[in-house]
Structure formats: structure tokens, C-alpha cells
Coordinates of C-alpha atoms in Angstrom, one line a residue:
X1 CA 0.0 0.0 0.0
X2 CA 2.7 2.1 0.8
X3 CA 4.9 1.7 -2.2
X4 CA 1.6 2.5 -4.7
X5 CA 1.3 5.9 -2.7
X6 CA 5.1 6.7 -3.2
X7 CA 4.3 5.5 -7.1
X8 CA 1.4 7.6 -7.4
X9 CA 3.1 11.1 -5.4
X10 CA 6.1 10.5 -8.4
X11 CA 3.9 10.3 -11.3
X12 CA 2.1 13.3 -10.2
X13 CA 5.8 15.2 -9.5
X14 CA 6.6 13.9 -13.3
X15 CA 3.0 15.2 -14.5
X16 CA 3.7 18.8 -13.1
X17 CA 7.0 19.1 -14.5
X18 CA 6.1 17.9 -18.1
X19 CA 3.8 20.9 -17.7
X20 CA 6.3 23.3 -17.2
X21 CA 9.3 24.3 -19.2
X22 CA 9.9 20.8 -20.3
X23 CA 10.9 21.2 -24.1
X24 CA 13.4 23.4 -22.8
X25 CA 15.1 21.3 -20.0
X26 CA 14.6 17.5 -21.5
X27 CA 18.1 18.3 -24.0
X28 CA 19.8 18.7 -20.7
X29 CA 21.5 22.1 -22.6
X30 CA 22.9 24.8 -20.4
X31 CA 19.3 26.8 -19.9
X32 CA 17.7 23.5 -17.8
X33 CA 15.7 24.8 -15.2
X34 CA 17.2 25.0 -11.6
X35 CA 16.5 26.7 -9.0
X36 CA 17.7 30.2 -8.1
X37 CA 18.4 30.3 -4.5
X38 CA 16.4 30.3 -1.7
X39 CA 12.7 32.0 -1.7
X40 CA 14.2 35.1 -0.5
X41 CA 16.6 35.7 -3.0
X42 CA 14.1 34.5 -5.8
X43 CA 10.4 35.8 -5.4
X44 CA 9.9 36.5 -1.8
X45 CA 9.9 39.1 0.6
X46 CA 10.7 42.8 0.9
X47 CA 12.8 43.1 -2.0
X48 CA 10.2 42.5 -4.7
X49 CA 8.4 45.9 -3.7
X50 CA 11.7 47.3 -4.1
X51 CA 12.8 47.7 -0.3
X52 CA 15.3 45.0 -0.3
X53 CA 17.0 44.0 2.7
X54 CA 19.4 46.6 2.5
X55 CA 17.1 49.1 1.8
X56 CA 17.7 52.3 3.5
X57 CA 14.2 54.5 4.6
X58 CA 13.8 57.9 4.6
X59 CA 13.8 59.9 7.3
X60 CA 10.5 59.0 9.5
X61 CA 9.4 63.1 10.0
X62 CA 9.0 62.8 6.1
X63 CA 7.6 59.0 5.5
X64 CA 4.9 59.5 8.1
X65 CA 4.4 63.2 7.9
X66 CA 2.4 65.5 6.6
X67 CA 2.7 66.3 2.3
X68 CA 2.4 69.8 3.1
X69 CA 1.4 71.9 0.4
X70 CA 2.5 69.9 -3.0
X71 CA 5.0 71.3 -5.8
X72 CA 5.7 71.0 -9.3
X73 CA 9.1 69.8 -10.2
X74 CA 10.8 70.0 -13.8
X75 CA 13.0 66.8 -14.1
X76 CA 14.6 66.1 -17.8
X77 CA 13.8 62.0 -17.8
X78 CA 10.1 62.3 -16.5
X79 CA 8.9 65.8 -17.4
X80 CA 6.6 67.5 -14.5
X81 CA 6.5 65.5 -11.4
X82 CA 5.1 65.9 -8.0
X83 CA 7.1 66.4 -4.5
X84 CA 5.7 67.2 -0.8
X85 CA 6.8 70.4 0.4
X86 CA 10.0 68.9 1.3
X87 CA 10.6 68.1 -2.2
X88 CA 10.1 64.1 -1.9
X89 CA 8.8 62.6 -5.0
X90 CA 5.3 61.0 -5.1
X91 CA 4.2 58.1 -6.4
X92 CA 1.3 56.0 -7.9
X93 CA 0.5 52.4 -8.0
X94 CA -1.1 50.8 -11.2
X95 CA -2.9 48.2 -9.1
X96 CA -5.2 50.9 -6.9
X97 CA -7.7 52.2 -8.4
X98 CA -8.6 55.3 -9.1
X99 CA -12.5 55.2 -9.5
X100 CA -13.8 54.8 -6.6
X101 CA -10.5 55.7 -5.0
X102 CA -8.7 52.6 -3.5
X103 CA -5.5 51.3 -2.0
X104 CA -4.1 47.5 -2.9
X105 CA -0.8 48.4 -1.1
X106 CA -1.2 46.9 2.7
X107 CA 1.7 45.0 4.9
X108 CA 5.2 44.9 3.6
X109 CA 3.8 46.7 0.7
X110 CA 3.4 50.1 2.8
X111 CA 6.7 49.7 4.6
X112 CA 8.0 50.1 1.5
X113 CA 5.7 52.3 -0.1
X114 CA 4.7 54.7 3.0
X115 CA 1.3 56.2 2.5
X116 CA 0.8 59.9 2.3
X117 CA -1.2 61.2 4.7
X118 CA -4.2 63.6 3.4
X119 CA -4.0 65.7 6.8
X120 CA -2.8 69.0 5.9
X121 CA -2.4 68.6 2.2
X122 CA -2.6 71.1 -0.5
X123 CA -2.0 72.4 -3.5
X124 CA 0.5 74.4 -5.4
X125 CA 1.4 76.2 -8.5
X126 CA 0.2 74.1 -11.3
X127 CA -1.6 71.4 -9.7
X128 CA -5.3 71.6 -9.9
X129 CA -6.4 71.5 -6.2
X130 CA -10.2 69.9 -7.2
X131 CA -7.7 67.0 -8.1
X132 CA -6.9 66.7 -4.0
X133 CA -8.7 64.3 -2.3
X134 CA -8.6 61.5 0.6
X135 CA -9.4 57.3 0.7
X136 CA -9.6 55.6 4.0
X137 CA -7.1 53.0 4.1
X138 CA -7.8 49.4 6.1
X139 CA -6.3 50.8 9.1
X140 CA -8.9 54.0 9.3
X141 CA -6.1 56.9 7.9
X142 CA -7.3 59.0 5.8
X143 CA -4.2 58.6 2.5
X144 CA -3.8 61.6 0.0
X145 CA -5.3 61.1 -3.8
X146 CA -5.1 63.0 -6.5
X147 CA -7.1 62.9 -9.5
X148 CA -8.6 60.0 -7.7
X149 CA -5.2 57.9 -7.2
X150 CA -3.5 57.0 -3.4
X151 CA -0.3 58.9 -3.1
X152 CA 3.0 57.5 -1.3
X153 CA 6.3 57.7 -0.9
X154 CA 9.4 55.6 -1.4
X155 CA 11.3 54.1 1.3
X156 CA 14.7 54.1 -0.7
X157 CA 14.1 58.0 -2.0
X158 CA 16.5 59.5 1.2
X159 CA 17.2 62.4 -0.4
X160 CA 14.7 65.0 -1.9
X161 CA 14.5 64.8 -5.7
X162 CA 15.2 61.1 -5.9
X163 CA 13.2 59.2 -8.3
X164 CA 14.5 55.2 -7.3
X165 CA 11.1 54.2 -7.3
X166 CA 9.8 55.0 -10.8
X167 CA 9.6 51.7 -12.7
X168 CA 9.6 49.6 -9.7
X169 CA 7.8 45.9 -10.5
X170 CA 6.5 47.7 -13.9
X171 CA 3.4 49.1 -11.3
X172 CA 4.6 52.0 -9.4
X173 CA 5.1 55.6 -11.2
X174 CA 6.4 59.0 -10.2
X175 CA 2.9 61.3 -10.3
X176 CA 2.7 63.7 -12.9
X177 CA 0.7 66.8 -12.2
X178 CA -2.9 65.5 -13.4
X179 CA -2.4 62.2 -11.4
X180 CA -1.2 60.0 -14.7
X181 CA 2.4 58.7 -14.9
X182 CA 4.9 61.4 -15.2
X183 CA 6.6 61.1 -18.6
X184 CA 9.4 62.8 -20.8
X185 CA 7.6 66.0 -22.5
X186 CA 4.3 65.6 -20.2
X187 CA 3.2 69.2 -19.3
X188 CA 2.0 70.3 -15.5
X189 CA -1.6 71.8 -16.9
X190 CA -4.4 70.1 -15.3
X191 CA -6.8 70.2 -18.6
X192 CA -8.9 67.9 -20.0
X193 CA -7.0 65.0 -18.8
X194 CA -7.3 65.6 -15.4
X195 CA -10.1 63.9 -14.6
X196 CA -9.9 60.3 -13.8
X197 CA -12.9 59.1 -15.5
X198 CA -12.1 60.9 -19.2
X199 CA -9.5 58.9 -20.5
X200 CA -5.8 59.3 -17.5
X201 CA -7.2 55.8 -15.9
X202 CA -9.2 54.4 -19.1
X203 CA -6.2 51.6 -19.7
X204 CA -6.5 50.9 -15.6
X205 CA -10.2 50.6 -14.9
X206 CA -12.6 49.2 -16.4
X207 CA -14.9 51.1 -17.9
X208 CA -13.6 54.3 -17.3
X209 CA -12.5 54.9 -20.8
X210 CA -14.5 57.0 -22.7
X211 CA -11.6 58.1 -24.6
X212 CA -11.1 56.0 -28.0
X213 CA -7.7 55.4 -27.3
X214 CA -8.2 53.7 -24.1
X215 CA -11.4 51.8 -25.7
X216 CA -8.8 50.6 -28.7
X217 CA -6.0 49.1 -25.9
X218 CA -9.0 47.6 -24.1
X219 CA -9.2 45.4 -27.7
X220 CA -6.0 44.7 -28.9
X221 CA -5.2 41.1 -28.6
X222 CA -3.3 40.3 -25.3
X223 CA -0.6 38.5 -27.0
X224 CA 0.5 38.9 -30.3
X225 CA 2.7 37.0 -32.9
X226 CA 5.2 39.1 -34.8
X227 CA 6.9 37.2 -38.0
X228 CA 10.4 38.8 -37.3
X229 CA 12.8 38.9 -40.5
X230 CA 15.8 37.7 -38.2
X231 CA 13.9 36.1 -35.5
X232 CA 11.1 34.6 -37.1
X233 CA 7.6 34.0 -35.3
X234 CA 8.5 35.8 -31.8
X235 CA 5.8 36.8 -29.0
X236 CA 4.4 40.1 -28.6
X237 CA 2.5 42.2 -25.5
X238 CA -1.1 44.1 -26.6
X239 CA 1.2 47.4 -27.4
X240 CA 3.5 45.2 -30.1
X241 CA 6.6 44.9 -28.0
X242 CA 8.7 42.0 -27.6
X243 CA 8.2 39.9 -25.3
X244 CA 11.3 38.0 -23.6
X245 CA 12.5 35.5 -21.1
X246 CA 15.5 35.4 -18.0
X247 CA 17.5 32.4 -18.1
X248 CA 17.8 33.3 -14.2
X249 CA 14.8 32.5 -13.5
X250 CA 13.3 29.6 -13.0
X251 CA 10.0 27.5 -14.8
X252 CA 9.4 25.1 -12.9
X253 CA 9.3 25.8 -10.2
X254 CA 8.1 29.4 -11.0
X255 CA 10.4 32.3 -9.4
X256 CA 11.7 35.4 -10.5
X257 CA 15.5 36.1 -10.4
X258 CA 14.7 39.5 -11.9
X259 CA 13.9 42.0 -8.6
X260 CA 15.2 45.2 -7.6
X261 CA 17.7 47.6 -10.1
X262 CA 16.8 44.8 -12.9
X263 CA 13.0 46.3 -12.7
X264 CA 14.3 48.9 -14.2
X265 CA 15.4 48.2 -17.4
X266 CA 12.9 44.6 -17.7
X267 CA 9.2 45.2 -17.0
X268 CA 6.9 42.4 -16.6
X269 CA 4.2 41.9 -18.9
X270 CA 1.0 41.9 -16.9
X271 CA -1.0 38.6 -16.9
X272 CA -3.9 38.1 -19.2
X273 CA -6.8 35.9 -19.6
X274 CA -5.7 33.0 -21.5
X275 CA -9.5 32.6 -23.0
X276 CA -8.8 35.7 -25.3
X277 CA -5.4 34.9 -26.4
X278 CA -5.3 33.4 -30.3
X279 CA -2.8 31.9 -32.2
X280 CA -0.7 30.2 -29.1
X281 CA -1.4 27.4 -28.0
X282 CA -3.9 28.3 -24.4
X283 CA -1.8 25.9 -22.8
X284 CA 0.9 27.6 -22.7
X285 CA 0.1 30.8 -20.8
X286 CA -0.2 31.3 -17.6
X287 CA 0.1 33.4 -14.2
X288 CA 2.8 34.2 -11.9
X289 CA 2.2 35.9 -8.2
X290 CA 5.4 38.6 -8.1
X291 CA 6.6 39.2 -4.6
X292 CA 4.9 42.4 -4.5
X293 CA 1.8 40.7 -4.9
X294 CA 1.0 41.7 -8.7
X295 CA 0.3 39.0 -11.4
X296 CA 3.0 38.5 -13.8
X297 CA 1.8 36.7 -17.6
X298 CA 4.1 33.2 -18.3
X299 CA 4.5 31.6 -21.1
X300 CA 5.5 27.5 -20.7
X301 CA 6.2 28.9 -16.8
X302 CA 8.6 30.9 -17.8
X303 CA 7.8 34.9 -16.7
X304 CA 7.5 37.3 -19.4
X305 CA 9.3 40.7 -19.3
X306 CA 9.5 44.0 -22.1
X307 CA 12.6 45.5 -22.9
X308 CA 13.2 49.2 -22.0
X309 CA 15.6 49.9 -24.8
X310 CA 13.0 48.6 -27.1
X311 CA 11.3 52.1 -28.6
X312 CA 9.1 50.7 -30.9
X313 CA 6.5 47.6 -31.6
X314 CA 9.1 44.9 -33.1
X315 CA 12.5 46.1 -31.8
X316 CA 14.7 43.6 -30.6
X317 CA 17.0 45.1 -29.2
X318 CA 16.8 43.1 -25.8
X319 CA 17.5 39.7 -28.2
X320 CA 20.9 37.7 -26.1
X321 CA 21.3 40.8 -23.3
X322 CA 23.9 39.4 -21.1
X323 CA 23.5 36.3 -22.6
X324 CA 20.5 35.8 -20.7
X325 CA 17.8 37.7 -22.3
X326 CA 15.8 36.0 -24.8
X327 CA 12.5 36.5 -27.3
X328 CA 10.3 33.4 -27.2
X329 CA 8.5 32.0 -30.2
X330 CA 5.0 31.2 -30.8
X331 CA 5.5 27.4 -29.7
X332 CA 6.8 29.1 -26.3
X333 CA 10.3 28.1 -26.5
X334 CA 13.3 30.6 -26.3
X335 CA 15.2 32.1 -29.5
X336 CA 18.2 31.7 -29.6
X337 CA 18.7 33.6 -33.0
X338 CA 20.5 36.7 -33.4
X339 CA 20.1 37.6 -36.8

């Protein structure tokens, strides 16, 4: 009786792992799966919200006090962004929503991503202060919004003017002036835009976008196939970017080896329901949990990243990065073509 339980737990180990990754690891080539260190180090914890265990906090008068009355500032990578009055950038996170205001940033989440407090808030040149407003959070304090989005800091900004978390998991975003993500060339006017519900949170709510462009994203196929000239038949996100894979992280089992500074320049692709993906295989997609809770999409297991040097739908310009860095084809194995 024993034995035929042992028999049956090892067939079911075997079925899991033919499920994951295996076409890529059965050729016993240098990319088999392996694990990548202990849960810490590969999908758990502080780090994945961007703290990491070295992470050094601001000052606690400024994480826990008051915003003060809110500035403008210039900056040449981002365009207008927002700072408290002590010049500490503010932030946005793409998994609250905005309409009705709401936080999704709770436990580790907020040691790392401090929320500001809407007590003695206001506004200053070139921010629209019908934009200002206030969302209870779980723990009954009242948290800052503006144009409808929770406000916070970041625990690693120590310095005024620091911008260390924009990018962070591919969800958090320096706050532009209007409450959308601060970008190169945005302006600080608080026009049409402004409001939440017209179009600045129509690719981040549902049914909030009125505006044709966010209607269009809404509809664009989740995953795409692009017939690449050097390439061939790579995968592609909803905006036409390339879609890659880390050799550093790991399929089966699932964990990310990509946490931290490598945010940065590699942003996960968001997951997606497999039910309206065409011309892959359903099989083959999938959902990873990141450490800072948000869903990452997978492809055979393996998580799937953009590439920030990629400008354009169809550059490949992340294609072998480090060696590492890899497009994936529409069977859901890795190219290892250069072109």
C-alpha cells in the first residue's frame, strides 16, 4: 500500500513538471531549469516591492508626515512630477484604483511604499487643487489622492528629488501633475485629462474609458505573434513589444530572479486571460504571483518581461542581453537567434 502511494506522489511530481518548461530542460542544454536560491533571493519578501534588505528609509518626519502643500518639479527623464513640500517625489500604484479611490498596497507593501497622509495637504502652483482628495485605508487613515489615485512615498528616496522608485515591478510611477504617470515631454496643466474618468485611468479601470484610445488598448489582442525577419515568429504584449525570457529565473518551479535595479530596465508583462489569447497554443500561458503581490503573464512557466531599450512595436533590441535575455517563439520556446 505504501509503495503504490510513493508510485502515485512520483507520477504526479513527473505530470507537473512535463507541464512546465519541459521542451526546454529534456536536451539537458545549459538553460535546464534549476532553481535560483532560496525564496528570498528569488520571489519573496521585501525586496520584490523594491525595499530589499538593504534598503535604506527615509527619514520618519518625512515617510509619516504631513505632504504639506504639493510642488511642481521640472525633471529632464520624466517631465513634471510631484514632491511634498520637502521636495520628496510622489508616487502611484497601477494596481489601486482610481474610481472609486482605492488602496491594494497593505503589509510589507506600505513599509515600503509609506502612504501619504491627506492631513494638511494642499496644492500648489500648477496642480489643480479639485484633483486633492482623501481614501480611508484598512487601518482607518485617511491617505492623499489625487485625481482620484492614493499617493505615497518611497522608502529608498533619502534624499529630496530622488526618483528610485519609478519603474519599480512595472506598477509604481512617479505622479505627474494631473495624477497620470509622469513622462518625458508631459506638461504640468491640469486640462482635460485631469479627470480620472475621461481617459488618465481608461487603460487601468474598467470602464472608465470613454476616450477612443483607451477603448482601442482595451481590444488589442493580449498577446500577439510578430513574423520577425531575423527572428522569425517571436511573441508580442497588446502594445507590439517584444516579449522576452531570463535564463535566471526559473520555470518550474516558477520564481523570479529579476527583482530590484533589474525592474528597471525589464518590466513584466502583466497577466492576461488566456481565454482571449489566439494563435498560441492556451496551454501555454499562464500566471505568476510577483513578490509584491502583482500578477505576472508566463508563457510554458517561464515569466515574461519588455525591454526598456525597445522604442518601438518589433525592436529587438533586448535579443541575447547578457546572454541571458531571450525573445520566445510562438511554440513558447526561447530564440536563440540573433540575426
Amino acid at each position: 500500500m505504501r509503495r503504490g502511494v510513493f508510485a502515485g506522489s512520483a507520477v504526479a511530481v513527473l505530470m507537473l513538471t512535463a507541464a512546465c518548461g519541459s521542451g526546454d530542460n529534456s536536451a539537458g542544454k545549459g538553460d535546464s531549469v534549476q532553481p535560483v536560491g532560496d525564496s528570498k533571493q528569488a520571489g519573496s519578501g521585501y525586496d520584490g516591492y523594491g525595499g530589499g534588505s538593504g534598503a535604506v528609509p527615509a527619514a520618519d518626519a518625512v515617510k509619516n508626515g504631513p505632504a504639506g502643500e504639493l510642488k511642481v518639479k521640472a525633471t529632464t527623464e520624466l517631465g513634471a512630477t510631484v514632491t511634498d513640500s520637502a521636495g520628496f517625489t510622489l508616487y502611484r500604484f497601477d494596481k489601486d484604483t482610481p474610481k472609486p479611490p482605492k488602496s491594494n498596497c497593505e503589509g510589507d507593501c506600505a513599509t515600503a511604499w509609506p502612504a501619504v497622509s491627506a492631513d494638511d495637504a494642499s496644492a500648489g502652483e500648477g496642480i489643480d487643487k479639485s484633483l486633492l482628495g482623501s481614501v480611508e485605508r484598512a487601518d482607518g487613515t485617511k491617505q492623499l489622492t489625487l485625481a482620484g489615485w492614493p499617493v505615497y512615498r518611497y522608502a529608498k528616496d533619502t534624499k529630496a528629488g530622488d526618483t528610485l522608485g519609478e519603474g519599480v515591478g512595472g506598477t509604481w510611477h512617479v505622479l505627474a501633475p494631473d495624477g497620470k504617470p509622469a513622462k518625458a515631454g508631459g506638461g504640468a496643466g491640469s486640462g482635460s485629462g485631469a479627470d480620472p474618468s475621461a481617459g488618465g485611468g481608461a487603460d487601468e479601470a474598467a470602464g472608465a474609458g470613454e476616450a477612443g484610445g483607451g477603448q482601442e488598448k482595451a481590444q488589442a489582442d493580449p498577446v500577439g505573434v510578430n513574423r520577425n525577419t531575423k527572428l522569425g515568429a517571436i511573441l508580442t504584449d497588446a502594445e507590439g513589444r517584444t516579449m522576452y525570457r531570463f535564463d535566471k529565473d526559473s520555470a518550474w518551479p516558477m520564481k523570479t530572479n529579476c527583482l530590484g535595479a533589474c525592474l528597471n530596465t525589464w518590466k513584466p508583462v502583466k497577466a492576461v486571460d488566456k481565454e482571449l489569447v489566439k494563435g498560441i497554443p492556451a496551454e501555454l500561458v499562464g500566471t505568476f504571483k510577483r513578490p509584491d503581490g502583482t500578477e505576472q503573464l508566463t508563457i510554458d512557466c517561464w515569466p515574461m518581461y519588455t525591454f526598456a531599450g525597445d522604442k518601438e512595436a518589433g525592436d529587438i533590441n533586448g535579443q541575447g542581453k547578457q546572454g541571458t535575455w531571450f525573445a520566445v517563439s510562438d511554440k513558447g520556446k526561447k530564440v536563440t537567434a540573433t540575426g
